[in-house]
Short mmCIF file of C-alpha atoms in Angstrom, two decimals:
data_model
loop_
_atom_site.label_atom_id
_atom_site.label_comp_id
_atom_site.label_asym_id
_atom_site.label_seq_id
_atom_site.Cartn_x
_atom_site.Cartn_y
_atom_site.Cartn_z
CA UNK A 20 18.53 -48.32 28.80
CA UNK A 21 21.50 -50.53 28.81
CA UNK A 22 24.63 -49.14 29.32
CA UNK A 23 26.48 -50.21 26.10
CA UNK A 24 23.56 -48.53 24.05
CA UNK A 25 23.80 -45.71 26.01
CA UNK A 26 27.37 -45.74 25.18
CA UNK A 27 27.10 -46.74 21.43
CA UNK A 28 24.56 -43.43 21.35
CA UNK A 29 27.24 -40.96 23.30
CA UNK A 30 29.89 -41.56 20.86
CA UNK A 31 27.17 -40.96 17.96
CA UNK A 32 26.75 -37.87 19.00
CA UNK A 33 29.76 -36.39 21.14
CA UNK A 34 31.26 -33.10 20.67
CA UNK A 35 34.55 -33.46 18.40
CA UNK A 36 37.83 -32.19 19.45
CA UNK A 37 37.34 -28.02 19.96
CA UNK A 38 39.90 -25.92 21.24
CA UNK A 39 38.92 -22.87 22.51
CA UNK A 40 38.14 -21.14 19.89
CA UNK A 41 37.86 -23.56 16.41
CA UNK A 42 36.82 -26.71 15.56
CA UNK A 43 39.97 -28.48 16.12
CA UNK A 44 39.14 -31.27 13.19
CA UNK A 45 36.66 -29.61 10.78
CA UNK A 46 35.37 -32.71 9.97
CA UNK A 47 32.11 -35.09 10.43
CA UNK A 48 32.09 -37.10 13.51
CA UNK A 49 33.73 -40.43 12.52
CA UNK A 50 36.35 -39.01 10.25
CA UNK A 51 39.32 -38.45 10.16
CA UNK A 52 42.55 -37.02 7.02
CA UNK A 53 45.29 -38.70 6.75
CA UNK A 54 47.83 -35.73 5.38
CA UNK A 55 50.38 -38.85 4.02
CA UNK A 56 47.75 -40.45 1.65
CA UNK A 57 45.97 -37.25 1.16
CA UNK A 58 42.65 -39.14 1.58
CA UNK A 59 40.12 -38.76 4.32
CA UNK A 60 39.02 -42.28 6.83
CA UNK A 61 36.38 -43.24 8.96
CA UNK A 62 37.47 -44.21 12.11
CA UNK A 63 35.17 -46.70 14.52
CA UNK A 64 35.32 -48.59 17.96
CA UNK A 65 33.11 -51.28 18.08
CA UNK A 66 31.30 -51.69 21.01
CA UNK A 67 33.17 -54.38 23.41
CA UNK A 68 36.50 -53.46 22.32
CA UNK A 69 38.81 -50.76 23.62
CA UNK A 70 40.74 -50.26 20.10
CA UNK A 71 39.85 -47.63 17.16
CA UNK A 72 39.68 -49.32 13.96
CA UNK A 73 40.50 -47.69 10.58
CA UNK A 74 37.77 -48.37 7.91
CA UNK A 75 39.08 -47.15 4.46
CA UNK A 76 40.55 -44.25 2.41
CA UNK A 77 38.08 -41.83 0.43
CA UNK A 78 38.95 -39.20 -1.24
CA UNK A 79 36.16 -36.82 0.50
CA UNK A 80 35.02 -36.19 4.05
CA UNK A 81 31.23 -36.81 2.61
CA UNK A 82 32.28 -40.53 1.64
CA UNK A 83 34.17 -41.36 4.75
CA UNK A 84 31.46 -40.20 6.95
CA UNK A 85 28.80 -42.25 4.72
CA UNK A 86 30.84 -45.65 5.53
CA UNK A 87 30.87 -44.36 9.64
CA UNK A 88 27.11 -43.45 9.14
CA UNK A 89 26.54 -47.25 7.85
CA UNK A 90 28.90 -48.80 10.40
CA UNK A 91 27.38 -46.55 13.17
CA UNK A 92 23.73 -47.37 13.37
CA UNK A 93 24.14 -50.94 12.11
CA UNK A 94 26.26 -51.22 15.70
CA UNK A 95 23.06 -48.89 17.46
CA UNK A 96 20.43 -51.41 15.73
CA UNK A 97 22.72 -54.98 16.49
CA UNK A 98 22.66 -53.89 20.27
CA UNK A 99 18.99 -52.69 20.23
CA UNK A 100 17.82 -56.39 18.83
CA UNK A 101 20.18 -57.82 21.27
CA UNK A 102 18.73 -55.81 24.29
CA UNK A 103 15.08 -55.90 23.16
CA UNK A 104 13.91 -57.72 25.91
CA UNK A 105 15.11 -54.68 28.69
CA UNK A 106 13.25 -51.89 26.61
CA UNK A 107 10.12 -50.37 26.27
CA UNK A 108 8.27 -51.05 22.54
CA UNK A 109 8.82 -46.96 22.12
CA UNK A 110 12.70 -46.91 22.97
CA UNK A 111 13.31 -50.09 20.40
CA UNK A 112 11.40 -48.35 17.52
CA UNK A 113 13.37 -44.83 17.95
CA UNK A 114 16.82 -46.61 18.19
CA UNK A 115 15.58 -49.02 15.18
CA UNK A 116 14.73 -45.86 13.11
CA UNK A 117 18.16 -44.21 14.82
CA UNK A 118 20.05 -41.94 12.25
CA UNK A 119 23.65 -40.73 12.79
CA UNK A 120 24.13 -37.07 11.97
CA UNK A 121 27.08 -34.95 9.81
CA UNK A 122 27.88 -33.02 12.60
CA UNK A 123 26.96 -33.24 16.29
CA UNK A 124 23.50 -31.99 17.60
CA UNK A 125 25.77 -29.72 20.05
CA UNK A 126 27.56 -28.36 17.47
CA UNK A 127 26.87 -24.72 16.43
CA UNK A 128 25.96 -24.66 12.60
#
């Protein structure tokens, strides 16, 4: 698989900020609160660039994580297209169909 999907995928799916004990954050993977405007962001770094990018302001975790879902695997399924050519038929249908989840798969629920 090429790298940047590989990539792309790891930060779908990474373990948030923990400290030893709690779940440093609280929230889904992509989102962020912003105390000042009392709202809640999704926060993104599209592949081939080096710099977190601020979507908007929503007043609930659940509607700032929708707009990371959506900018997530549209980035997953742009680089799949892109790289069809290097992978197998089975590999491009799963990362077609890829869905980003609320919380990480290593996460205990």
């Amino acid at each position: 698989m090429p790298e940047i999907i590989n990539s792309a995928l790891a930060s779908a799916t990474k373990r948030r900020n923990f400290n030893k004990y709690v779940n440093v954050s609280g929230y889904p993977i992509g989102v962020a609160y912003n105390a000042t405007k009392d709202k809640y962001y999704a926060r993104i770094t599209p592949f081939g660039h080096d710099k977190q990018v601020i979507l908007h302001y929503w007043d609930k975790a659940e509607e700032a994580f929708q707009e990371y879902m959506l900018f997530k695997e549209s980035e997953i399924r742009i680089l799949t297209v892109r790289y069809r050519d290097k992978l197998p038929e089975q590999l491009f249908d799963a990362l077609i169909k890829y869905e980003v989840l609320f919380y990480s798969p290593h996460e205990e629920r």
